[in-house]
Short mmCIF file of C-alpha atoms and ligand atoms in Angstrom, two decimals:
data_model
loop_
_atom_site.label_atom_id
_atom_site.label_comp_id
_atom_site.label_asym_id
_atom_site.label_seq_id
_atom_site.Cartn_x
_atom_site.Cartn_y
_atom_site.Cartn_z
CA UNK V 86 0.00 0.00 0.00
CA UNK V 87 1.27 3.50 -0.76
CA UNK V 88 0.05 6.13 1.65
CA UNK V 89 -0.30 8.86 -0.98
CA UNK V 90 -2.72 7.01 -3.20
CA UNK V 91 -4.19 4.69 -0.53
CA UNK V 92 -4.25 1.71 -2.79
CA UNK V 93 -4.13 -1.99 -1.97
CA UNK V 94 -3.42 -4.85 -4.33
CA UNK V 95 -4.60 -8.33 -3.34
CA UNK V 96 -3.27 -11.27 -5.31
CA UNK V 97 -5.76 -14.04 -6.06
CA UNK V 98 -8.23 -13.38 -3.25
CA UNK V 99 -10.08 -16.52 -2.16
CA UNK V 100 -13.42 -16.95 -0.44
CA UNK V 101 -13.14 -20.31 1.30
CA UNK V 102 -16.85 -20.73 2.15
CA UNK V 103 -19.79 -19.50 0.13
CA UNK V 104 -23.25 -20.34 -1.13
CA UNK V 105 -23.97 -19.91 -4.84
CA UNK V 106 -27.44 -21.57 -4.92
CA UNK V 107 -28.95 -22.49 -8.32
CA UNK V 108 -31.15 -21.07 -11.08
CA UNK V 109 -32.01 -17.36 -11.09
CA UNK V 110 -30.35 -16.80 -7.72
CA UNK V 111 -27.10 -18.33 -8.97
CA UNK V 112 -27.25 -16.09 -12.04
CA UNK V 113 -27.45 -13.03 -9.81
CA UNK V 114 -24.89 -13.92 -7.18
CA UNK V 115 -22.14 -15.92 -8.93
CA UNK V 116 -20.78 -13.03 -11.06
CA UNK V 117 -20.54 -10.84 -7.95
CA UNK V 118 -18.02 -13.26 -6.45
CA UNK V 119 -16.31 -14.36 -9.65
CA UNK V 120 -15.63 -10.72 -10.53
CA UNK V 121 -13.67 -9.94 -7.36
CA UNK V 122 -12.26 -13.31 -6.25
CA UNK V 123 -9.91 -15.77 -7.94
CA UNK V 124 -11.61 -18.77 -6.39
CA UNK V 125 -14.06 -19.92 -3.77
CA UNK V 126 -15.27 -22.99 -1.92
CA UNK V 127 -18.83 -23.79 -2.97
CA UNK V 128 -21.18 -25.25 -0.38
CA UNK V 129 -23.39 -28.24 -1.28
CA UNK V 130 -26.56 -27.55 0.78
CA UNK V 131 -28.88 -27.30 -2.21
CA UNK V 132 -32.23 -29.04 -2.66
CA UNK V 133 -31.51 -31.87 -3.28
CA UNK V 134 -28.05 -31.73 -1.76
CA UNK V 135 -24.90 -32.24 -3.85
CA UNK V 136 -23.86 -35.74 -2.82
CA UNK V 137 -22.97 -37.67 -5.96
CA UNK V 138 -20.86 -37.22 -9.05
CA UNK V 139 -23.72 -36.56 -11.45
CA UNK V 140 -25.23 -33.83 -9.30
CA UNK V 141 -21.77 -32.37 -8.71
CA UNK V 142 -20.78 -32.16 -12.37
CA UNK V 143 -24.19 -30.70 -13.30
CA UNK V 144 -23.83 -28.02 -10.63
CA UNK V 145 -20.24 -27.29 -11.67
CA UNK V 146 -21.44 -26.74 -15.22
CA UNK V 147 -24.08 -24.29 -14.04
CA UNK V 148 -21.45 -22.41 -12.03
CA UNK V 149 -19.06 -22.24 -14.98
CA UNK V 150 -21.82 -20.87 -17.21
CA UNK V 151 -22.49 -18.08 -14.72
CA UNK V 152 -18.79 -17.36 -14.16
CA UNK V 153 -18.57 -16.67 -17.90
CA UNK V 154 -15.30 -14.95 -18.86
CA UNK V 155 -14.22 -14.16 -15.30
CA UNK V 156 -11.04 -15.79 -14.04
CA UNK V 157 -12.42 -17.80 -11.14
CA UNK V 158 -11.88 -21.34 -9.85
CA UNK V 159 -14.86 -22.97 -8.12
CA UNK V 160 -13.57 -25.39 -5.48
CA UNK V 161 -16.40 -27.87 -5.07
CA UNK V 162 -17.59 -29.77 -2.00
CA UNK V 163 -20.07 -32.60 -1.50
CA UNK V 164 -22.55 -33.02 1.32
CA UNK V 165 -21.43 -35.56 3.92
CA UNK V 166 -23.21 -38.89 3.91
CA UNK V 167 -21.97 -42.43 4.40
CA UNK V 168 -19.95 -42.72 1.19
CA UNK V 169 -18.09 -45.87 0.24
CA UNK V 170 -14.35 -45.72 -0.30
CA UNK V 171 -14.90 -46.17 -4.05
CA UNK V 172 -17.40 -43.31 -4.23
CA UNK V 173 -14.94 -41.00 -2.51
CA UNK V 174 -12.12 -42.12 -4.76
CA UNK V 175 -14.28 -41.22 -7.75
CA UNK V 176 -15.27 -37.85 -6.30
CA UNK V 177 -11.78 -36.86 -5.18
CA UNK V 178 -10.55 -35.25 -8.44
CA UNK V 179 -13.61 -32.96 -8.47
CA UNK V 180 -13.72 -31.80 -4.86
CA UNK V 181 -11.70 -29.85 -2.33
CA UNK V 182 -13.46 -31.43 0.61
CA UNK V 183 -16.57 -32.98 2.10
CA UNK V 184 -18.91 -30.74 4.11
CA UNK V 185 -20.45 -32.22 7.25
CA UNK V 186 -23.65 -30.71 8.63
CA UNK V 187 -25.17 -32.05 11.83
CA UNK V 188 -28.78 -32.89 10.90
CA UNK V 189 -31.09 -29.89 11.10
CA UNK V 190 -28.69 -27.22 12.35
CA UNK V 191 -29.06 -24.85 9.40
CA UNK V 192 -30.50 -24.25 5.91
CA UNK V 193 -31.13 -27.53 4.01
CA UNK V 194 -29.24 -29.68 6.49
CA UNK V 195 -32.14 -32.01 7.36
CA UNK V 196 -30.27 -34.94 5.82
CA UNK V 197 -27.06 -34.22 7.67
CA UNK V 198 -25.39 -36.43 10.25
CA UNK V 199 -27.65 -37.48 13.12
CA UNK V 200 -25.14 -39.68 14.99
CA UNK V 201 -21.45 -39.05 14.57
CA UNK V 202 -20.41 -42.57 15.54
CA UNK V 203 -22.24 -43.83 12.45
CA UNK V 204 -20.20 -41.44 10.31
CA UNK V 205 -16.76 -42.53 11.40
CA UNK V 206 -16.20 -45.19 8.74
CA UNK V 207 -16.57 -42.52 6.06
CA UNK V 208 -14.41 -40.10 8.02
CA UNK V 209 -11.68 -42.76 8.11
CA UNK V 210 -11.86 -43.03 4.31
CA UNK V 211 -11.46 -39.25 4.06
CA UNK V 212 -8.34 -39.47 6.19
CA UNK V 213 -6.93 -42.27 4.03
CA UNK V 214 -7.73 -40.47 0.79
CA UNK V 215 -6.42 -37.12 2.13
CA UNK V 216 -9.73 -35.36 1.53
CA UNK V 217 -10.35 -32.50 4.00
CA UNK V 218 -13.44 -32.55 6.21
CA UNK V 219 -15.27 -29.22 6.46
CA UNK V 220 -17.64 -29.00 9.40
CA UNK V 221 -20.55 -26.83 10.43
CA UNK V 222 -19.74 -27.17 14.12
CA UNK V 223 -22.96 -26.60 16.04
CA UNK V 224 -25.07 -28.79 18.30
CA UNK V 225 -28.79 -28.44 19.05
CA UNK V 226 -28.07 -26.82 22.42
CA UNK V 227 -28.95 -23.29 23.51
CA UNK V 228 -28.35 -21.05 20.52
CA UNK V 229 -25.51 -19.00 22.02
CA UNK V 230 -23.70 -22.15 23.19
CA UNK V 231 -24.05 -24.36 20.13
CA UNK V 232 -20.53 -23.84 18.83
CA UNK V 233 -18.91 -24.16 22.22
CA UNK V 234 -20.79 -27.41 22.84
CA UNK V 235 -19.53 -28.79 19.54
CA UNK V 236 -15.83 -28.15 20.27
CA UNK V 237 -15.29 -31.47 22.14
CA UNK V 238 -16.45 -33.22 18.94
CA UNK V 239 -13.72 -31.40 17.01
CA UNK V 240 -11.21 -32.52 19.63
CA UNK V 241 -12.42 -36.11 19.40
CA UNK V 242 -12.13 -36.08 15.59
CA UNK V 243 -8.70 -34.45 15.67
CA UNK V 244 -7.38 -37.11 18.04
CA UNK V 245 -9.03 -40.09 16.39
CA UNK V 246 -8.07 -39.04 12.84
CA UNK V 247 -4.69 -37.32 13.22
CA UNK V 248 -3.94 -37.28 9.48
CA UNK V 249 -7.33 -35.76 8.58
CA UNK V 250 -7.48 -32.04 7.81
CA UNK V 251 -10.45 -30.69 9.73
CA UNK V 252 -11.79 -27.24 8.99
CA UNK V 253 -14.04 -25.61 11.56
CA UNK V 254 -16.27 -23.51 9.32
CA UNK V 255 -17.35 -19.95 10.17
CA UNK V 256 -16.10 -19.93 13.76
CA UNK V 257 -17.67 -17.41 16.13
CA UNK V 258 -16.09 -17.91 19.54
CA UNK V 259 -12.84 -17.24 21.38
CA UNK V 260 -12.79 -20.92 22.43
CA UNK V 261 -12.73 -22.07 18.81
CA UNK V 262 -9.67 -19.90 18.16
CA UNK V 263 -7.89 -21.60 21.05
CA UNK V 264 -8.43 -25.04 19.46
CA UNK V 265 -6.36 -23.96 16.46
CA UNK V 266 -3.29 -23.83 18.67
CA UNK V 267 -3.99 -27.12 20.41
CA UNK V 268 -4.47 -29.48 17.44
CA UNK V 269 -2.16 -29.59 14.47
CA UNK V 270 -4.86 -30.90 12.11
CA UNK V 271 -7.56 -28.33 12.96
CA UNK V 272 -7.99 -25.20 10.82
CA UNK V 273 -10.80 -22.65 10.52
CA UNK V 274 -12.59 -20.15 8.36
CA UNK V 275 -14.12 -16.96 9.70
CA UNK V 276 -16.65 -14.71 8.00
CA UNK V 277 -16.57 -10.96 7.49
CA UNK V 278 -19.76 -10.49 9.46
CA UNK V 279 -18.53 -12.34 12.54
CA UNK V 280 -15.51 -10.00 12.57
CA UNK V 281 -17.86 -7.01 12.61
CA UNK V 282 -21.14 -7.73 14.40
CA UNK V 283 -22.27 -9.15 17.73
CA UNK V 284 -25.70 -10.31 18.87
CA UNK V 285 -26.41 -6.69 19.79
CA UNK V 286 -26.29 -5.63 16.13
CA UNK V 287 -28.77 -8.34 15.22
CA UNK V 288 -31.23 -8.15 18.10
CA UNK V 289 -30.09 -5.52 20.61
CA UNK V 290 -32.32 -2.81 19.16
CA UNK V 291 -34.74 -3.26 16.30
CA UNK V 292 -34.49 -6.80 14.91
CA UNK V 293 -32.26 -6.80 11.81
CA UNK V 294 -33.25 -9.79 9.66
CA UNK V 295 -30.48 -9.18 7.13
CA UNK V 296 -27.94 -9.78 9.92
CA UNK V 297 -29.53 -13.06 11.01
CA UNK V 298 -27.25 -16.02 10.33
CA UNK V 299 -26.05 -19.34 11.71
CA UNK V 300 -24.00 -19.57 13.78
CA UNK V 301 -25.58 -16.64 15.58
CA UNK V 302 -23.19 -13.69 16.15
CA UNK V 303 -21.83 -13.85 19.68
CA UNK V 304 -20.41 -11.62 22.42
CA UNK V 305 -18.02 -8.65 22.05
CA UNK V 306 -15.20 -10.74 23.60
CA UNK V 307 -15.71 -13.42 20.95
CA UNK V 308 -15.68 -10.90 18.14
CA UNK V 309 -12.52 -9.37 19.62
CA UNK V 310 -10.76 -12.75 19.69
CA UNK V 311 -11.77 -13.51 16.08
CA UNK V 312 -10.70 -10.07 14.89
CA UNK V 313 -7.39 -10.29 16.72
CA UNK V 314 -6.62 -13.65 15.07
CA UNK V 315 -7.64 -12.37 11.62
CA UNK V 316 -5.73 -9.07 11.66
CA UNK V 317 -2.64 -10.78 13.08
CA UNK V 318 -2.93 -13.36 10.29
CA UNK V 319 -3.19 -16.47 12.44
CA UNK V 320 -1.63 -19.06 10.09
CA UNK V 321 -4.51 -21.55 10.50
CA UNK V 322 -7.31 -19.08 9.89
CA UNK V 323 -8.73 -18.40 6.41
CA UNK V 324 -11.32 -16.01 5.08
CA UNK V 325 -14.66 -17.62 4.17
CA UNK V 326 -17.53 -15.19 3.73
CA UNK V 327 -20.39 -17.68 4.18
CA UNK V 328 -22.22 -15.31 1.86
CA UNK V 329 -25.69 -16.88 1.95
CA UNK V 330 -28.29 -15.15 -0.23
CA UNK V 331 -31.99 -15.49 0.46
CA UNK V 332 -34.70 -13.55 -1.38
CA UNK V 333 -36.18 -10.54 0.41
CA UNK V 334 -39.47 -12.30 1.11
CA UNK V 335 -37.65 -15.08 2.98
CA UNK V 336 -35.66 -12.59 5.08
CA UNK V 337 -38.30 -9.99 5.90
CA UNK V 338 -40.70 -12.71 6.98
CA UNK V 339 -42.28 -14.30 9.98
CA UNK V 340 -39.68 -17.07 10.17
CA UNK V 341 -36.60 -15.35 8.76
CA UNK V 342 -34.11 -17.52 6.83
CA UNK V 343 -30.54 -17.59 8.20
CA UNK V 344 -27.85 -16.05 6.02
CA UNK V 345 -26.06 -12.77 5.35
CA UNK V 346 -25.34 -11.81 1.76
CA UNK V 347 -21.84 -10.35 1.61
CA UNK V 348 -20.51 -11.46 -1.79
CA UNK V 349 -20.59 -8.01 -3.47
CA UNK V 350 -19.06 -6.14 -0.54
CA UNK V 351 -16.75 -8.68 1.08
CA UNK V 352 -13.39 -7.61 -0.30
CA UNK V 353 -14.05 -3.88 0.03
CA UNK V 354 -15.26 -4.28 3.62
CA UNK V 355 -12.29 -6.49 4.52
CA UNK V 356 -9.87 -3.82 3.30
CA UNK V 357 -11.78 -1.19 5.26
CA UNK V 358 -11.65 -3.36 8.40
CA UNK V 359 -7.96 -4.25 8.12
CA UNK V 360 -7.11 -0.63 7.30
CA UNK V 361 -8.97 0.58 10.39
CA UNK V 362 -6.80 -1.77 12.46
CA UNK V 363 -3.54 -0.87 10.68
CA UNK V 364 -3.32 -4.44 9.46
CA UNK V 365 -3.43 -4.13 5.66
CA UNK V 366 -0.06 -5.89 5.49
CA UNK V 367 -1.71 -9.07 6.83
CA UNK V 368 -4.74 -9.11 4.55
CA UNK V 369 -3.04 -11.02 1.71
CA UNK V 370 -2.25 -13.90 4.05
CA UNK V 371 -5.76 -13.99 5.50
CA UNK V 372 -7.59 -13.77 2.20
CA UNK V 373 -5.44 -16.03 0.06
CA UNK V 374 -2.01 -17.28 1.17
CA UNK V 375 -3.14 -19.30 4.17
CA UNK V 376 -5.81 -21.10 2.17
CA UNK V 377 -3.30 -21.92 -0.59
CA UNK V 378 -0.92 -23.45 1.93
CA UNK V 379 -3.54 -25.27 4.02
CA UNK V 380 -5.34 -26.85 1.06
CA UNK V 381 -2.31 -27.07 -1.26
CA UNK V 382 -4.12 -25.19 -4.04
CA UNK V 383 -2.79 -22.83 -6.69
CA UNK V 384 -5.58 -20.47 -7.70
CA UNK V 385 -5.53 -18.58 -10.97
CA UNK V 386 -3.53 -15.39 -11.09
CA UNK V 387 -5.70 -12.34 -10.51
CA UNK V 388 -4.65 -9.01 -8.95
CA UNK V 389 -7.43 -6.94 -7.48
CA UNK V 390 -6.63 -3.29 -6.85
CA UNK V 391 -8.74 -1.45 -4.31
CA UNK V 392 -8.61 2.29 -3.70
CA UNK V 393 -9.84 4.47 -0.85
CA UNK V 394 -12.78 5.79 -2.84
CA UNK V 395 -16.20 5.28 -1.26
CA UNK V 396 -18.47 2.55 -2.62
CA UNK V 397 -22.19 3.13 -2.14
CA UNK V 398 -23.69 -0.31 -1.60
CA UNK V 399 -26.89 -0.87 -3.64
CA UNK V 400 -30.09 -1.64 -1.75
CA UNK V 401 -30.65 -4.85 -3.71
CA UNK V 402 -28.98 -7.26 -6.09
CA UNK V 403 -31.89 -8.95 -7.83
CA UNK V 404 -34.13 -10.13 -5.00
CA UNK V 405 -31.39 -10.06 -2.35
CA UNK V 406 -30.43 -7.36 0.14
CA UNK V 407 -26.68 -7.22 0.80
CA UNK V 408 -24.98 -6.43 4.09
CA UNK V 409 -24.41 -2.65 4.34
CA UNK V 410 -27.27 -1.97 1.88
CA UNK V 411 -27.55 1.77 1.13
CA UNK V 412 -24.44 2.50 3.19
CA UNK V 413 -20.96 3.53 2.14
CA UNK V 414 -17.83 1.42 2.40
CA UNK V 415 -14.72 3.57 2.21
CA UNK V 416 -12.91 1.30 -0.28
CA UNK V 417 -13.85 0.21 -3.77
CA UNK V 418 -12.46 -2.10 -6.43
CA UNK V 419 -10.59 -0.04 -9.02
CA UNK V 420 -9.12 -2.62 -11.34
CA UNK V 421 -8.66 -6.31 -11.92
CA UNK V 422 -5.67 -7.75 -13.74
CA UNK V 423 -5.40 -11.35 -14.79
CA UNK V 424 -2.73 -13.24 -16.65
CA UNK V 425 -4.71 -12.84 -19.86
CA UNK V 426 -6.55 -9.53 -19.54
CA UNK V 427 -6.84 -6.20 -17.77
CA UNK V 428 -10.18 -4.67 -16.96
CA UNK V 429 -11.47 -1.64 -15.12
O1 DOR G 105 -26.54 -18.36 7.98
C1 DOR G 105 -26.33 -19.38 7.34
N1 DOR G 105 -26.85 -19.56 6.10
N2 DOR G 105 -25.63 -20.36 7.89
C2 DOR G 105 -25.48 -21.57 7.31
O2 DOR G 105 -24.87 -22.42 7.89
C3 DOR G 105 -26.16 -21.85 6.03
C4 DOR G 105 -26.45 -20.64 5.29
C5 DOR G 105 -27.40 -20.85 4.12
O3 DOR G 105 -27.17 -21.77 3.35
O4 DOR G 105 -28.35 -20.07 4.00
ZN1 ZN G 106 -22.33 -21.73 4.95
#
């Protein structure tokens, strides 16, 4: 960054956890990510879920169509079920990992894992095949404690499967950060919104449905621990937006769907946040380098230049309201350079 021009260049930014959906929603949201990011990890909680090769390759094709000419690598996942060794062997070339949802903890997770001990044969295969396990780590306990109550399960898995890479997805608590330092094979993603908001922002005043997500945002001390780890570039922590679009009528509803839509503002808001904490120098590691090392991936070359020019966030993208709708973020994307093209 040069101080005169206030400009930041991020090389091959990666979003290691996001929801692209299908159909018209996918058409709206995919280009917003594929414009700004060089790659992203695509979640499989569709209806029906992505849990076999045919469904996976069909979905990948739909994603590629919507990515169009953008330089963007979709890193695919499949929904955890009791796969055979052969099925996983077949899937391996197409996926970055397998995503485990405890049954019923979030959107479209009804067919997730109900009893972990019945899942361990498949988890053993993942370890043998060196396929990472990505986990939505929440129990059915009291909503503020669900992640904390799940942490012993992470410890059990880390000990029982020492060669398995385990990624705690979208962590929200100080206790989860401490696990990163205790188990060599545990890693984590953290979202933008959990670095910024607490439960107060969601429900402390008027109820803000567009800030409602799972896991629920936690206490100021949790946010502080997450932010500290992110801005200091904890080597086992990666950026994953968990951008989760739902149409307006599902958010502003009696029975609001969980999910915050951050895809179009994620990179700009991350620069703003790291800049505010004098941590711009660590953003590259958080938003790309750590993920490359942890997963052993080499994303396409793409330099994204951001400048300190305000970006007025639109109120809607299609049917979806983004985080910071109608507000200003003090950074915007100025140019994108790829190995084959330059564009403003
Ligand atoms: O808030 C969330 N929305 N959390 C999840 O775990 C799933 C996601 C979605 O798919 O809408
Ligand atoms: Zn998610």
